[in-house]
Short mmCIF file of C-alpha atoms in Angstrom, two decimals:
data_model
loop_
_atom_site.label_atom_id
_atom_site.label_comp_id
_atom_site.label_asym_id
_atom_site.label_seq_id
_atom_site.Cartn_x
_atom_site.Cartn_y
_atom_site.Cartn_z
CA MET A 25 26.19 -21.79 -41.12
CA SER A 26 25.11 -25.42 -41.04
CA VAL A 27 25.54 -25.43 -37.28
CA PHE A 28 23.00 -22.63 -36.86
CA ALA A 29 20.68 -24.38 -39.32
CA ASP A 30 20.79 -27.58 -37.29
CA TRP A 31 20.41 -25.77 -33.95
CA PRO A 32 18.49 -22.53 -34.60
CA TRP A 33 18.25 -21.87 -30.85
CA LEU A 34 22.02 -21.19 -30.75
CA ILE A 35 21.59 -17.61 -32.01
CA PRO A 36 19.14 -16.51 -29.28
CA ALA A 37 21.17 -18.49 -26.73
CA ILE A 38 24.34 -16.62 -27.66
CA GLY A 39 22.51 -13.29 -27.65
CA CYS A 40 20.97 -13.93 -24.24
CA GLY A 41 24.30 -15.17 -22.96
CA VAL A 42 26.15 -12.02 -24.00
CA ALA A 43 23.44 -9.81 -22.48
CA LEU A 44 23.49 -11.70 -19.19
CA LEU A 45 27.28 -11.64 -19.05
CA MET A 46 27.19 -7.85 -19.37
CA LEU A 47 24.62 -7.69 -16.59
CA MET A 48 26.67 -10.11 -14.51
CA VAL A 49 29.71 -7.81 -14.62
CA ARG A 50 28.03 -4.38 -14.44
CA PHE A 51 24.78 -5.09 -12.60
CA PRO A 52 25.02 -8.45 -10.80
CA ARG A 53 21.76 -7.94 -8.92
CA VAL A 54 19.91 -7.48 -12.20
CA TRP A 55 21.45 -10.70 -13.52
CA LEU A 56 20.41 -12.61 -10.40
CA GLY A 57 16.96 -11.01 -10.51
CA VAL A 58 16.53 -12.21 -14.09
CA PHE A 59 17.51 -15.69 -12.95
CA LEU A 60 14.88 -15.68 -10.19
CA LEU A 61 12.12 -14.32 -12.39
CA ALA A 62 12.93 -16.81 -15.16
CA LEU A 63 12.61 -19.80 -12.82
CA PRO A 64 8.85 -20.30 -13.32
CA VAL A 65 9.52 -21.04 -16.99
CA PHE A 66 12.91 -22.70 -16.61
CA LEU A 67 11.78 -25.12 -13.89
CA THR A 68 8.41 -26.04 -15.36
CA ASP A 69 9.35 -26.70 -18.97
CA THR A 70 7.42 -29.77 -20.08
CA GLY A 71 8.87 -30.28 -23.53
CA LYS A 72 10.02 -33.75 -24.47
CA GLY A 73 13.76 -34.15 -24.80
CA ILE A 74 15.74 -30.92 -24.76
CA SER A 75 13.36 -28.13 -25.74
CA VAL A 76 14.38 -24.69 -26.96
CA THR A 77 13.71 -23.01 -23.62
CA GLU A 78 15.66 -25.71 -21.79
CA ALA A 79 18.58 -25.41 -24.19
CA VAL A 80 18.70 -21.61 -24.13
CA GLY A 81 17.94 -21.20 -20.43
CA GLY A 82 20.20 -24.02 -19.34
CA SER A 83 23.10 -22.84 -21.51
CA VAL A 84 22.81 -19.22 -20.35
CA PHE A 85 22.39 -19.94 -16.66
CA THR A 86 25.13 -22.58 -16.64
CA LEU A 87 27.62 -20.45 -18.54
CA ALA A 88 26.86 -17.41 -16.37
CA ILE A 89 27.50 -19.15 -13.06
CA ILE A 90 30.66 -20.86 -14.34
CA LEU A 91 32.11 -17.55 -15.54
CA TRP A 92 31.09 -15.76 -12.34
CA MET A 93 32.78 -18.43 -10.21
CA LEU A 94 35.97 -18.29 -12.29
CA TRP A 95 36.01 -14.48 -12.16
CA ARG A 96 35.32 -14.43 -8.42
CA LEU A 97 37.97 -17.00 -7.55
CA ALA A 98 40.65 -15.66 -9.88
CA LEU A 99 40.32 -11.88 -9.78
CA ASP A 100 38.58 -10.90 -6.54
CA PRO A 101 40.87 -10.91 -3.47
CA ARG A 102 37.97 -11.39 -1.04
CA PRO A 103 37.60 -14.98 0.20
CA LEU A 104 34.67 -16.81 -1.38
CA ILE A 105 34.95 -19.97 0.70
CA LYS A 106 33.86 -19.07 4.21
CA GLY A 107 33.58 -22.48 5.84
CA TRP A 108 33.85 -26.18 5.34
CA THR A 109 30.36 -26.39 3.85
CA ASP A 110 31.39 -23.96 1.08
CA PHE A 111 34.53 -25.99 0.42
CA LEU A 112 32.65 -29.28 0.30
CA LEU A 113 30.07 -27.83 -2.10
CA LEU A 114 32.79 -26.83 -4.58
CA PHE A 115 34.59 -30.13 -4.00
CA PHE A 116 31.39 -32.00 -4.81
CA ILE A 117 30.99 -30.20 -8.14
CA VAL A 118 34.56 -31.14 -9.12
CA ALA A 119 34.19 -34.74 -7.90
CA ALA A 120 30.89 -35.11 -9.76
CA PHE A 121 32.58 -33.88 -12.95
CA ALA A 122 35.09 -36.73 -12.65
CA ASN A 123 32.10 -39.06 -12.94
CA VAL A 124 32.20 -38.47 -16.71
CA ILE A 125 34.87 -41.17 -16.93
CA VAL A 126 32.57 -43.69 -15.25
CA ALA A 127 29.68 -42.65 -17.51
CA LYS A 128 31.81 -43.12 -20.62
CA LEU A 129 32.90 -46.59 -19.49
CA ASN A 130 29.24 -47.52 -18.92
CA ASN A 131 28.18 -46.25 -22.37
CA VAL A 132 26.06 -43.41 -20.99
CA ASP A 133 25.33 -40.75 -23.58
CA LEU A 134 27.65 -37.87 -22.69
CA VAL A 135 25.09 -35.22 -23.66
CA ASP A 136 22.62 -36.73 -21.19
CA TRP A 137 25.39 -36.95 -18.60
CA GLY A 138 26.27 -33.28 -19.18
CA VAL A 139 22.65 -32.20 -18.70
CA ASP A 140 22.42 -33.96 -15.34
CA TRP A 141 25.80 -32.60 -14.17
CA SER A 142 24.79 -29.07 -15.18
CA TYR A 143 21.88 -29.31 -12.71
CA PHE A 144 24.41 -29.47 -9.87
CA LEU A 145 25.84 -26.14 -11.04
CA LEU A 146 22.54 -24.48 -10.09
CA MET A 147 23.53 -24.94 -6.44
CA LEU A 148 26.46 -22.60 -7.05
CA TYR A 149 24.05 -19.68 -7.40
CA TYR A 150 24.21 -19.74 -3.61
CA PHE A 151 27.51 -17.86 -3.78
CA PRO A 152 26.55 -14.80 -5.88
CA PHE A 153 23.20 -14.43 -4.10
CA ARG A 154 24.95 -14.55 -0.74
CA GLU A 155 27.48 -11.96 -1.91
CA GLU A 156 24.99 -9.53 -3.47
CA PHE A 157 21.89 -9.79 -1.29
CA GLY A 158 23.32 -10.69 2.11
CA LYS A 159 25.13 -7.42 2.78
CA ASP A 160 22.39 -5.56 4.66
CA ASN A 161 18.68 -5.62 5.46
CA LYS A 162 17.78 -3.53 2.40
CA SER A 163 19.41 -5.91 -0.09
CA PHE A 164 17.90 -8.86 1.80
CA GLY A 165 14.47 -7.29 1.43
CA ILE A 166 15.00 -6.95 -2.32
CA PHE A 167 15.95 -10.63 -2.48
CA LEU A 168 12.80 -11.66 -0.63
CA SER A 169 10.66 -9.49 -2.90
CA LEU A 170 12.10 -11.14 -6.00
CA ALA A 171 11.70 -14.57 -4.45
CA ALA A 172 8.07 -13.78 -3.57
CA VAL A 173 7.30 -12.77 -7.16
CA SER A 174 9.07 -15.85 -8.52
CA SER A 175 7.29 -18.28 -6.20
CA SER A 176 3.92 -16.63 -6.89
CA LEU A 177 4.43 -16.97 -10.64
CA MET A 178 5.31 -20.65 -10.14
CA ALA A 179 2.12 -21.19 -8.15
CA ILE A 180 -0.02 -19.35 -10.72
CA HIS A 181 1.60 -21.28 -13.57
CA SER A 182 0.95 -24.57 -11.78
CA ALA A 183 -2.71 -23.69 -11.15
CA TYR A 184 -3.19 -22.54 -14.74
CA THR A 185 -1.63 -25.74 -16.08
CA PHE A 186 -3.94 -27.79 -13.84
CA LYS A 187 -6.97 -25.90 -15.13
CA GLN A 188 -5.92 -26.40 -18.75
CA LYS A 189 -5.38 -30.12 -18.29
CA LEU A 190 -8.78 -30.49 -16.66
CA ALA A 191 -10.45 -28.65 -19.51
CA GLU A 192 -8.75 -30.86 -22.10
CA ASN A 193 -8.75 -34.32 -20.56
CA VAL A 194 -11.15 -34.74 -17.65
CA VAL A 195 -14.58 -36.23 -18.28
CA TYR A 196 -15.31 -37.99 -14.98
CA ALA A 197 -14.72 -36.89 -11.39
CA TYR A 198 -12.21 -39.67 -10.65
CA GLN A 199 -9.96 -38.22 -13.37
CA ILE A 200 -9.38 -35.01 -11.41
CA MET A 201 -5.83 -36.04 -10.44
CA SER A 202 -4.83 -36.33 -14.10
CA GLY A 203 -4.27 -32.59 -14.22
CA ARG A 204 -1.87 -32.49 -11.31
CA SER A 205 1.83 -31.67 -11.43
CA ALA A 206 3.88 -32.58 -8.36
CA MET A 207 7.13 -31.19 -9.74
CA LEU A 208 7.37 -27.97 -7.73
CA GLY A 209 5.60 -29.26 -4.64
CA PRO A 210 8.62 -29.02 -2.31
CA ILE A 211 9.21 -25.41 -3.37
CA PHE A 212 5.58 -24.58 -2.60
CA LEU A 213 5.98 -26.14 0.86
CA LEU A 214 9.16 -24.13 1.47
CA CYS A 215 7.39 -20.91 0.52
CA ILE A 216 4.49 -21.76 2.83
CA CYS A 217 6.86 -22.28 5.76
CA VAL A 218 8.62 -18.94 5.23
CA ALA A 219 5.47 -16.94 4.41
CA ALA A 220 3.60 -18.29 7.44
CA VAL A 221 6.32 -17.10 9.81
CA ILE A 222 6.65 -13.73 8.03
CA ILE A 223 2.92 -13.09 8.50
CA ILE A 224 3.35 -13.46 12.27
CA GLN A 225 6.60 -11.52 12.58
CA ALA A 226 6.53 -8.65 10.04
CA GLU A 227 4.78 -5.29 9.79
CA TRP A 228 1.31 -5.06 8.23
CA LYS A 229 2.38 -4.16 4.66
CA THR A 230 4.69 -7.14 4.53
CA LYS A 231 1.96 -9.28 6.11
CA ILE A 232 -0.35 -8.53 3.17
CA VAL A 233 2.25 -9.57 0.61
CA ALA A 234 3.17 -12.69 2.62
CA THR A 235 -0.52 -13.63 2.91
CA ILE A 236 -0.95 -13.47 -0.88
CA VAL A 237 2.17 -15.59 -1.38
CA LEU A 238 0.96 -18.06 1.26
CA LEU A 239 -2.51 -18.49 -0.28
CA LEU A 240 -1.13 -18.94 -3.81
CA ASN A 241 1.34 -21.57 -2.67
CA LEU A 242 -1.28 -23.34 -0.56
CA VAL A 243 -3.50 -23.67 -3.62
CA ALA A 244 -0.57 -24.84 -5.75
CA LEU A 245 0.48 -27.36 -3.09
CA GLY A 246 -3.06 -28.69 -2.89
CA LEU A 247 -3.18 -29.15 -6.66
CA THR A 248 -0.09 -31.38 -6.56
CA PHE A 249 -2.27 -34.03 -4.86
CA THR A 250 0.88 -35.24 -3.13
CA ARG A 251 -0.04 -36.77 0.22
CA THR A 252 3.43 -36.52 1.70
CA LEU A 253 3.62 -32.78 1.10
CA TRP A 254 0.13 -32.20 2.49
CA ILE A 255 0.96 -34.08 5.67
CA LEU A 256 4.31 -32.32 6.08
CA VAL A 257 2.68 -28.88 6.35
CA LEU A 258 1.62 -29.55 9.94
CA PRO A 259 4.97 -30.77 11.35
CA CYS A 260 6.80 -27.95 9.54
CA ILE A 261 4.55 -25.34 11.14
CA MET A 262 4.87 -27.04 14.53
CA LEU A 263 8.66 -26.98 14.24
CA ALA A 264 8.57 -23.27 13.42
CA MET A 265 6.43 -22.70 16.52
CA LEU A 266 9.25 -23.97 18.73
CA PHE A 267 11.25 -20.86 17.84
CA MET A 268 8.44 -18.33 18.38
CA HIS A 269 6.79 -16.85 21.43
CA LYS A 270 3.50 -18.04 22.93
CA ARG A 271 1.39 -15.16 21.60
CA GLN A 272 2.85 -15.57 18.13
CA ASN A 273 2.03 -19.27 18.19
CA ILE A 274 -1.56 -18.57 19.20
CA ARG A 275 -1.94 -16.15 16.29
CA LEU A 276 -0.35 -18.69 13.96
CA VAL A 277 -2.73 -21.48 15.00
CA LEU A 278 -5.80 -19.25 14.74
CA GLY A 279 -4.64 -17.93 11.38
CA ALA A 280 -4.05 -21.46 10.05
CA ILE A 281 -7.51 -22.61 11.12
CA GLY A 282 -9.09 -19.50 9.64
CA THR A 283 -7.25 -19.92 6.35
CA VAL A 284 -8.39 -23.54 5.93
CA VAL A 285 -12.00 -22.66 6.78
CA VAL A 286 -12.06 -19.70 4.38
CA MET A 287 -10.49 -21.70 1.52
CA PHE A 288 -13.05 -24.51 1.86
CA ALA A 289 -15.90 -22.01 2.23
CA VAL A 290 -14.85 -20.19 -0.93
CA GLY A 291 -14.63 -23.53 -2.72
CA PHE A 292 -18.18 -24.46 -1.70
CA VAL A 293 -19.52 -21.06 -2.76
CA ILE A 294 -17.84 -21.20 -6.19
CA ASN A 295 -18.75 -24.80 -7.02
CA PRO A 296 -20.28 -27.00 -4.27
CA LYS A 297 -20.12 -30.24 -6.30
CA ILE A 298 -16.44 -29.88 -7.15
CA ALA A 299 -15.70 -28.90 -3.55
CA VAL A 300 -17.38 -32.06 -2.20
CA ILE A 301 -15.59 -34.25 -4.74
CA THR A 302 -12.27 -32.63 -3.95
CA ALA A 303 -12.77 -33.05 -0.18
CA LYS A 304 -13.57 -36.76 -0.61
CA PHE A 305 -10.62 -37.16 -2.94
CA VAL A 306 -8.27 -35.53 -0.42
CA GLU A 307 -9.61 -37.81 2.29
CA SER A 308 -9.02 -40.92 0.16
CA ARG A 309 -5.52 -39.79 -0.81
CA ILE A 310 -4.49 -39.31 2.81
CA ALA A 311 -6.13 -42.56 3.90
CA SER A 312 -4.24 -44.52 1.25
CA SER A 313 -0.95 -43.37 2.79
CA SER A 314 -1.32 -46.11 5.40
CA GLN A 315 -1.38 -48.80 2.69
CA LEU A 316 2.34 -49.43 2.36
CA SER A 317 1.88 -52.67 0.44
CA GLY A 318 -0.78 -54.12 -1.79
CA GLY A 319 -2.80 -50.96 -2.24
CA ASP A 320 -0.20 -48.24 -2.63
CA HIS A 321 1.52 -48.95 -5.94
CA SER A 322 3.50 -45.71 -5.68
CA PHE A 323 5.25 -46.96 -2.56
CA GLU A 324 5.83 -50.36 -4.15
CA THR A 325 7.37 -48.65 -7.18
CA ARG A 326 9.81 -46.78 -4.95
CA LEU A 327 10.87 -49.94 -3.13
CA LEU A 328 11.36 -51.90 -6.35
CA GLU A 329 13.35 -49.04 -7.92
CA ALA A 330 15.57 -48.77 -4.88
CA SER A 331 16.11 -52.53 -4.71
CA ASN A 332 17.13 -52.80 -8.38
CA ALA A 333 19.30 -49.67 -8.22
CA TRP A 334 20.99 -51.02 -5.09
CA ARG A 335 22.03 -54.13 -7.00
CA LYS A 336 23.89 -51.83 -9.39
CA VAL A 337 25.42 -50.01 -6.40
CA LYS A 338 26.87 -53.28 -5.13
CA GLU A 339 28.54 -53.79 -8.50
CA SER A 340 30.20 -50.36 -8.42
CA PRO A 341 30.06 -48.83 -4.92
CA ILE A 342 33.01 -46.44 -5.27
CA GLY A 343 32.63 -44.81 -8.67
CA GLY A 344 28.94 -45.41 -9.25
CA ASN A 345 27.44 -46.13 -12.66
CA GLY A 346 27.41 -42.61 -14.09
CA LEU A 347 24.85 -39.82 -14.17
CA ARG A 348 21.82 -40.83 -16.27
CA ALA A 349 22.87 -44.52 -16.03
CA ARG A 350 19.88 -46.76 -16.60
CA PHE A 351 18.75 -49.97 -14.91
CA VAL A 352 15.78 -52.31 -15.32
CA THR A 353 12.97 -52.41 -12.76
CA TRP A 354 9.39 -53.63 -12.50
CA ALA A 355 6.64 -50.99 -12.69
CA PRO A 356 3.62 -52.17 -10.62
CA ILE A 357 1.27 -49.52 -12.00
CA GLU A 358 1.95 -50.19 -15.69
CA GLN A 359 2.68 -53.91 -15.10
CA TRP A 360 5.83 -54.03 -17.20
CA HIS A 361 9.62 -54.04 -16.86
CA ASN A 362 10.94 -50.54 -17.32
CA SER A 363 14.42 -49.25 -18.17
CA THR A 364 14.90 -46.06 -16.18
CA ALA A 365 17.57 -43.73 -14.83
CA PHE A 366 15.30 -42.19 -12.19
CA VAL A 367 15.07 -43.42 -8.60
CA HIS A 368 12.37 -41.90 -6.40
CA ILE A 369 14.44 -42.57 -3.26
CA GLY A 370 17.01 -39.91 -3.98
CA TYR A 371 19.65 -41.14 -1.54
CA VAL A 372 19.88 -44.47 -3.37
CA GLY A 373 19.68 -42.76 -6.76
CA LEU A 374 22.62 -40.45 -6.04
CA ILE A 375 24.79 -43.30 -4.74
CA HIS A 376 23.84 -45.40 -7.76
CA LYS A 377 25.03 -42.68 -10.14
CA LEU A 378 28.01 -41.16 -8.32
CA GLY A 379 29.13 -43.84 -5.86
CA PHE A 380 29.40 -43.64 -2.08
CA PRO A 381 32.33 -41.17 -1.69
CA THR A 382 31.00 -38.45 -4.00
CA ALA A 383 27.39 -38.85 -2.83
CA PHE A 384 28.48 -38.56 0.80
CA ILE A 385 30.18 -35.25 0.03
CA LEU A 386 26.80 -33.77 -0.96
CA PHE A 387 25.13 -35.41 2.03
CA ALA A 388 27.73 -33.71 4.25
CA VAL A 389 26.95 -30.35 2.60
CA LEU A 390 23.25 -30.77 3.38
CA ILE A 391 23.97 -31.81 6.96
CA GLY A 392 26.32 -28.84 7.39
CA PHE A 393 23.78 -26.31 6.18
CA SER A 394 21.11 -28.01 8.30
CA TYR A 395 23.23 -27.44 11.40
CA ARG A 396 23.90 -23.85 10.38
CA GLY A 397 20.17 -23.41 9.80
CA LEU A 398 19.40 -24.70 13.29
CA MET A 399 21.90 -22.32 14.88
CA ALA A 400 20.51 -19.40 12.85
CA ALA A 401 16.97 -20.23 13.97
CA ILE A 402 18.12 -20.30 17.59
CA ARG A 403 19.94 -16.96 17.25
CA ALA A 404 16.85 -15.50 15.56
CA ARG A 405 15.08 -15.60 18.93
CA HIS A 406 17.33 -12.79 20.17
CA PRO A 407 15.53 -9.41 20.44
CA SER A 408 18.10 -7.80 18.13
CA ALA A 409 17.03 -9.93 15.15
CA PRO A 410 15.29 -7.98 12.34
CA PRO A 411 11.75 -9.38 11.76
CA LEU A 412 12.30 -10.45 8.14
CA VAL A 413 15.63 -12.09 8.89
CA ARG A 414 14.16 -13.84 11.92
CA SER A 415 11.23 -15.10 9.83
CA VAL A 416 13.42 -16.50 7.05
CA ALA A 417 15.82 -18.15 9.49
CA ILE A 418 12.97 -19.90 11.32
CA GLY A 419 10.89 -20.69 8.22
CA VAL A 420 13.76 -22.19 6.24
CA PHE A 421 14.91 -24.35 9.13
CA ALA A 422 11.33 -25.53 9.70
CA PHE A 423 11.36 -26.84 6.13
CA ILE A 424 14.74 -28.62 6.32
CA PRO A 425 13.44 -31.88 7.90
CA ALA A 426 10.78 -31.96 5.15
CA MET A 427 13.59 -31.56 2.62
CA TYR A 428 15.13 -34.84 3.79
CA VAL A 429 11.74 -36.55 3.53
CA ASN A 430 11.26 -35.18 0.01
CA ILE A 431 14.64 -36.55 -1.05
CA PHE A 432 13.39 -39.95 0.09
CA MET A 433 10.15 -39.63 -1.86
CA ALA A 434 11.01 -37.64 -5.00
CA GLY A 435 14.70 -38.12 -5.87
CA ILE A 436 15.27 -34.38 -6.28
CA PHE A 437 19.05 -34.49 -6.76
CA ASP A 438 18.70 -34.92 -10.53
CA GLN A 439 15.98 -32.31 -10.94
CA ARG A 440 16.39 -28.63 -11.80
CA TYR A 441 13.93 -27.51 -9.15
CA GLY A 442 15.67 -29.63 -6.52
CA ASN A 443 19.07 -28.05 -7.00
CA VAL A 444 17.56 -24.55 -7.15
CA MET A 445 15.78 -25.34 -3.89
CA PHE A 446 19.06 -26.42 -2.29
CA ALA A 447 20.67 -23.16 -3.45
CA PHE A 448 17.81 -21.14 -1.93
CA ILE A 449 18.19 -22.94 1.40
CA PHE A 450 21.96 -22.42 1.40
CA MET A 451 21.75 -18.71 0.55
CA SER A 452 18.93 -18.08 3.03
CA VAL A 453 20.89 -19.71 5.85
CA ALA A 454 24.11 -17.86 5.00
CA MET A 455 22.42 -14.47 4.62
CA SER A 456 20.48 -14.95 7.85
CA GLU A 457 23.67 -15.82 9.71
CA ASN A 458 25.44 -12.70 8.50
CA LEU A 459 22.56 -10.31 9.14
CA LEU A 460 21.83 -11.78 12.56
CA ARG A 461 25.49 -11.37 13.45
CA GLN A 462 25.45 -7.73 12.33
CA ALA A 463 22.22 -7.02 14.22
CA ARG A 464 23.51 -8.54 17.46
CA LEU A 465 26.77 -6.58 17.20
CA GLU A 466 24.85 -3.32 16.76
CA PHE A 467 22.54 -4.25 19.62
CA THR A 468 25.47 -5.02 21.91
CA THR A 469 27.19 -1.77 20.96
CA GLN A 470 24.08 0.24 21.78
CA GLN A 471 23.81 -1.46 25.18
CA LEU A 472 27.33 -0.42 26.17
CA PRO A 473 27.52 2.62 28.51
#
């Protein structure tokens, strides 16, 4: 009884766990739907330390995917590993678990280590989503509907949080950025890429839904006040245009211009003063991107973090220093030496924690899915491709180069949202491949005399 007194969240965690396990066995799509719809809360928890929602949500989602993987590998005769990228993903999870020995030798708290390792398990949701929602166009449509609701709730939550912070803390105009939250910015950009292509490709009912999702995520992305993400919108859309026809590209360009004009016009109508301040602030944020030294302390912070983390890499290049291993670096903004485990340049951060061999396994997984994404986007140009599948294949691939940039800027390997984003990319690529293959086979069969 003392255990439950010390950790009162264990009782609801166990109850939720049992319920989800029943859903996992009897109604796997319901279980996966619950996971998607819970992401707005699970990914945006802002409690200090390990909050109740983090403990309950993390325990339930981690236990569920572990048990599903064990059940699928042990009892289901169908092959789960369908390529070298699948194998390397599982191999990475096992290799990363071996890092616990390194962490123990470096006096890293094992609870902290376990939390960071559990984030990697979120990538494994790729497998059940691929199995349950990649069978046919109907199940794929259900998946996209759930993803649209989830991403919209994330955007609304981010905008509401921004509004609340402004109401509580902001007195002067220059404080407007204090309400921002850049955490889910890459997910907003991914949703924008997919929704923009869907609007051009799909039927009118789907266009309406995609337009709502696009506008919500555009607002949420703007409120992150993250220059890199703002700038990446244009190259992502331009990359998507390479896989679409001329008329579609014309509609996309006109629609993009119209959307920007309407959003600014609405802003001026609602509150002209705030709109002018925001426009000037956006201009100054983008202009400061060219100041890579002296003026841009954020960039200096990243370089100093990477430099100090790299010194630790040189000391232990093979095994790394352990997940959540700390190092000392200088913080230019605060003007003090800071002990931290976070590295904004994610490539360096992952090598620092796991070592070269294990980190390169994950890098190979990302490269493998990037290649598969490229091939899916190319095949999506075929006339047999269903509109929604074509849109997702093109939109997801258009985001992949931005993903690599975000890893460089935001160190997303040790973040919940980052690993969920990886899983979404993996499952979208795999489902698109399968459905495009089915569609082309049916098309070829129909063409035969």
